[in-house]
Coordinates of C-alpha atoms in Angstrom, one line a residue:
M1 CA 127.9 -115.6 97.7
R2 CA 125.9 -117.2 100.0
Q3 CA 124.6 -115.0 102.9
S4 CA 123.1 -115.9 106.0
R5 CA 119.7 -115.2 107.3
T6 CA 121.8 -112.7 110.1
Q7 CA 123.8 -110.8 107.6
M8 CA 120.7 -110.6 105.1
T9 CA 118.7 -108.8 108.0
R10 CA 121.6 -106.4 108.7
I11 CA 121.7 -105.4 105.0
V12 CA 118.0 -104.6 105.4
I13 CA 118.0 -102.8 108.6
L14 CA 121.3 -100.9 107.1
T15 CA 119.7 -100.0 103.7
T16 CA 116.4 -99.0 105.8
S17 CA 118.1 -96.6 107.7
L18 CA 119.9 -95.0 105.2
F19 CA 116.9 -94.6 103.0
M20 CA 115.0 -92.8 106.3
A21 CA 118.3 -90.5 106.6
C22 CA 118.2 -89.3 103.6
N23 CA 115.0 -88.3 103.3
T24 CA 115.4 -87.0 106.8
V25 CA 117.6 -84.3 105.3
K26 CA 116.0 -83.8 102.0
F27 CA 112.8 -82.8 104.2
G28 CA 114.5 -81.2 106.9
G29 CA 116.0 -78.6 104.0
N30 CA 112.6 -78.0 102.6
N31 CA 111.4 -77.2 106.1
E32 CA 114.5 -74.9 106.6
K33 CA 113.2 -73.1 102.9
R34 CA 110.2 -73.0 103.5
Q35 CA 110.3 -71.0 107.2
A36 CA 113.5 -69.0 106.5
N37 CA 113.1 -65.2 106.7
P38 CA 114.0 -62.9 103.4
P39 CA 117.7 -62.5 103.6
T40 CA 117.8 -58.5 105.5
L41 CA 119.6 -56.1 103.1
P42 CA 122.1 -53.7 104.2
P43 CA 121.2 -50.2 104.0
A44 CA 120.7 -48.7 100.2
S45 CA 123.6 -46.1 100.9
V46 CA 126.0 -49.5 100.8
T47 CA 125.0 -51.7 98.5
A48 CA 123.6 -49.4 95.7
P49 CA 126.0 -46.3 94.6
Q50 CA 125.0 -42.8 95.3
L51 CA 123.5 -41.0 92.3
P52 CA 125.1 -37.3 92.2
P53 CA 122.3 -34.9 92.8
L54 CA 120.7 -33.1 89.9
A55 CA 122.3 -30.0 89.1
R56 CA 120.4 -27.1 90.7
P57 CA 121.6 -23.6 91.1
A58 CA 123.5 -22.7 94.5
P59 CA 123.3 -19.3 96.0
C60 CA 126.2 -17.5 95.2
S61 CA 125.3 -13.7 96.8
R62 CA 123.3 -12.2 99.6
D63 CA 119.8 -10.4 99.0
Y64 CA 120.3 -7.0 97.4
E65 CA 117.8 -4.5 97.5
V66 CA 117.1 -2.8 94.4
P67 CA 115.6 0.5 94.2
A68 CA 113.4 1.7 91.0
T69 CA 115.5 4.4 90.7
A70 CA 118.5 2.3 89.8
N71 CA 119.6 3.9 86.5
P72 CA 122.3 1.3 85.2
Y73 CA 123.6 3.8 82.8
L74 CA 125.3 5.2 86.1
A75 CA 127.0 1.5 86.3
G76 CA 130.8 2.0 87.3
A77 CA 130.0 5.9 87.3
A78 CA 132.1 7.8 90.1
S79 CA 130.4 10.1 92.5
G80 CA 129.0 13.2 91.2
T81 CA 128.8 11.6 87.7
S82 CA 125.3 13.4 86.1
M83 CA 123.0 12.3 83.2
T84 CA 120.4 14.9 82.2
Y85 CA 117.0 13.6 80.3
T86 CA 114.9 15.8 78.0
L87 CA 111.4 15.8 80.0
T88 CA 107.9 16.3 78.1
N89 CA 104.7 17.7 78.8
G90 CA 106.4 20.2 81.3
D91 CA 107.3 17.4 83.9
P92 CA 108.2 19.4 86.8
Q93 CA 110.4 17.1 88.2
S94 CA 114.1 17.2 87.9
P95 CA 115.8 16.1 84.5
T96 CA 119.3 14.7 85.7
D97 CA 119.9 12.0 87.9
R98 CA 123.3 11.6 89.4
A99 CA 125.5 9.2 91.1
P100 CA 125.5 7.7 93.6
E101 CA 121.7 8.5 94.1
Q102 CA 120.2 7.3 91.2
A103 CA 122.9 4.8 91.0
P104 CA 122.7 0.9 89.9
V105 CA 123.4 -1.7 92.2
L106 CA 126.5 -3.5 92.3
V107 CA 126.2 -7.5 93.2
T108 CA 128.9 -8.7 95.0
P109 CA 129.1 -12.4 94.7
T110 CA 130.0 -14.6 97.9
D111 CA 132.2 -17.0 95.9
P112 CA 134.3 -15.6 93.8
S113 CA 134.5 -18.3 91.0
C114 CA 131.2 -17.0 90.1
F115 CA 132.5 -14.9 88.3
K116 CA 135.0 -16.9 86.7
P117 CA 134.8 -16.6 82.9
G118 CA 132.4 -19.2 81.6
A119 CA 130.5 -19.6 84.5
I120 CA 126.4 -19.6 84.4
L121 CA 124.7 -17.2 86.6
A122 CA 120.5 -17.6 87.4
F123 CA 118.6 -14.9 89.4
T124 CA 115.8 -14.8 92.5
V125 CA 113.6 -11.9 92.4
A126 CA 110.9 -10.7 93.6
G127 CA 109.2 -7.4 94.4
S128 CA 107.2 -4.7 92.1
I129 CA 107.9 -1.2 90.7
T130 CA 106.5 1.6 88.5
H131 CA 107.9 4.6 86.3
N132 CA 105.4 6.7 87.0
Q133 CA 103.9 7.4 90.2
S134 CA 100.0 6.9 88.8
R135 CA 100.5 3.4 87.5
E136 CA 100.4 0.3 88.9
Q137 CA 103.2 -1.2 90.1
S138 CA 104.3 -4.2 88.0
S139 CA 106.7 -7.4 88.6
A140 CA 110.4 -7.8 87.9
D141 CA 109.5 -8.5 84.4
G142 CA 107.9 -4.8 83.4
N143 CA 104.8 -3.7 81.9
T144 CA 105.3 -5.9 78.6
A145 CA 102.9 -3.6 76.7
V146 CA 105.5 -1.1 76.7
I147 CA 108.8 -1.7 75.5
V148 CA 111.2 1.3 75.6
S149 CA 114.7 2.1 75.0
H150 CA 117.0 4.4 76.6
Q151 CA 116.4 8.4 75.6
L152 CA 120.5 8.8 75.4
G153 CA 121.0 5.5 73.7
A154 CA 124.3 4.1 74.5
V155 CA 126.1 6.1 77.2
N156 CA 129.0 5.9 79.5
G157 CA 130.7 2.7 77.6
I158 CA 127.3 0.9 78.1
S159 CA 125.2 -0.3 75.3
D160 CA 121.1 0.8 74.8
I161 CA 118.6 -1.7 75.1
K162 CA 115.0 -2.8 74.2
A163 CA 112.7 -4.2 76.9
P164 CA 109.5 -3.8 79.3
I165 CA 109.5 -0.6 80.9
D166 CA 110.2 -1.3 84.9
S167 CA 111.8 -4.5 84.4
L168 CA 115.3 -5.7 86.1
V169 CA 118.3 -5.4 83.9
G170 CA 121.8 -6.2 84.2
V171 CA 125.2 -5.3 83.2
F172 CA 128.4 -6.9 83.5
L173 CA 131.5 -4.2 83.9
G174 CA 135.5 -5.2 84.1
A175 CA 138.0 -3.8 86.2
S176 CA 138.5 -0.4 84.1
D177 CA 136.2 2.5 83.8
P178 CA 133.4 1.8 81.0
R179 CA 133.6 5.1 79.9
G180 CA 137.0 4.5 78.0
S181 CA 135.3 1.3 75.8
A182 CA 133.0 1.5 73.2
A183 CA 129.9 0.4 73.6
P184 CA 128.5 -2.8 72.4
S185 CA 125.1 -3.8 70.3
K186 CA 121.5 -3.1 71.3
L187 CA 120.0 -6.3 72.7
D188 CA 116.3 -6.3 72.2
F189 CA 113.6 -8.4 74.2
S190 CA 110.6 -7.0 72.8
T191 CA 108.6 -9.9 72.3
V192 CA 108.1 -13.1 74.4
A193 CA 110.3 -15.2 72.5
S194 CA 113.5 -13.0 73.3
R195 CA 112.7 -13.2 76.9
D196 CA 111.9 -16.8 77.2
Y197 CA 116.1 -17.0 76.6
L198 CA 117.3 -20.2 78.3
T199 CA 120.9 -19.1 78.1
I200 CA 122.1 -15.6 77.1
E201 CA 126.2 -14.5 76.4
P202 CA 126.1 -10.7 77.1
K203 CA 129.2 -8.8 76.5
L204 CA 131.1 -6.6 79.1
G205 CA 128.7 -2.8 79.5
Q206 CA 126.2 -4.8 77.5
L207 CA 122.5 -4.3 78.8
F208 CA 120.4 -7.7 79.3
F209 CA 117.2 -8.7 80.4
I210 CA 116.9 -10.7 83.8
G211 CA 113.0 -9.8 84.8
K212 CA 111.8 -12.3 87.3
G213 CA 114.7 -14.9 87.0
K214 CA 112.3 -17.5 85.0
T215 CA 110.6 -18.1 81.7
A216 CA 107.1 -18.6 80.9
T217 CA 107.3 -21.8 82.1
G218 CA 109.5 -21.5 84.7
T219 CA 113.0 -22.3 83.3
N220 CA 115.8 -20.4 84.8
R221 CA 116.8 -18.0 82.8
Q222 CA 120.5 -18.3 82.5
V223 CA 123.5 -16.1 82.0
V224 CA 127.3 -16.7 81.1
V225 CA 129.8 -14.6 82.3
P226 CA 131.9 -12.7 79.8
L227 CA 135.8 -12.8 80.1
G228 CA 137.0 -10.2 81.8
A229 CA 134.4 -9.6 83.7
T230 CA 134.9 -8.4 87.5
R231 CA 131.7 -6.4 88.5
L232 CA 127.4 -7.1 87.9
Y233 CA 124.9 -4.2 88.4
F234 CA 121.2 -4.5 88.8
G235 CA 118.9 -1.6 87.5
T236 CA 115.8 -1.0 86.5
M237 CA 114.1 0.0 83.1
D238 CA 113.4 3.3 82.1
T239 CA 113.5 5.5 78.9
Y240 CA 114.7 9.0 80.8
Q241 CA 114.4 10.1 84.7
W242 CA 114.9 7.3 87.1
N243 CA 114.7 9.8 89.9
N244 CA 111.2 9.7 90.6
N245 CA 110.4 5.8 89.9
I246 CA 109.2 4.1 93.0
G247 CA 108.9 0.7 94.5
G248 CA 111.9 -2.0 94.9
L249 CA 113.1 -5.2 93.4
R250 CA 115.0 -7.7 95.5
G251 CA 117.3 -9.9 94.0
A252 CA 120.4 -12.3 94.1
I253 CA 122.3 -14.4 91.6
M254 CA 122.6 -18.1 92.0
T255 CA 125.9 -20.4 90.1
V256 CA 124.6 -22.7 88.1
R257 CA 127.9 -25.0 87.5

């Protein structure tokens, strides 16, 4: 079809305008892309799921003062209960320990669920004690060069134990008088490896080593609460005659789960 000069001029002008418009949109888009600020992200608490905190022991009791005179074999004993030992080297001091004077410390959890069967406990411990007034005091890990057992063995339904002298020990009891039950077997904590346990499951009436509450590498020693436990006692390790020991420890329990 033959077109007039005027029509051809209009087509050229229109084509040029469209070309310029297209390039204007393209360049404008690039300019916006270069000048745009980075997108502002919402707070992490909104956009990212919060991971649960790492499992850490939570306090489950207040701090308890544990005197060096705390004889674990008087755990659960009625007032007036006594225990007489055989002394050596002409010791002029009393051979008899009595409740409540030399009784161990009863630990009461702030949350009863801390003592549910299978609950796992950890410990915070500080202080120092000694069984001999002429010797330096030891930490709650005790004097690891001197491993002792109880002179009278198992008594009052509570087991014997082999552990460093002057260390912190514990024992779980049920609601009844422990003297009505046979004592469990004796646990042996005479070696570094045995004291560096990660988890232990003592029975009711079975003495166990707590020490400073941590292994040599700083990991919490963990103790599983036995079935039927309603009470936990903190005591110190000696072989006889707790009444002349000096110093004190401070201990508390924590729940791991």
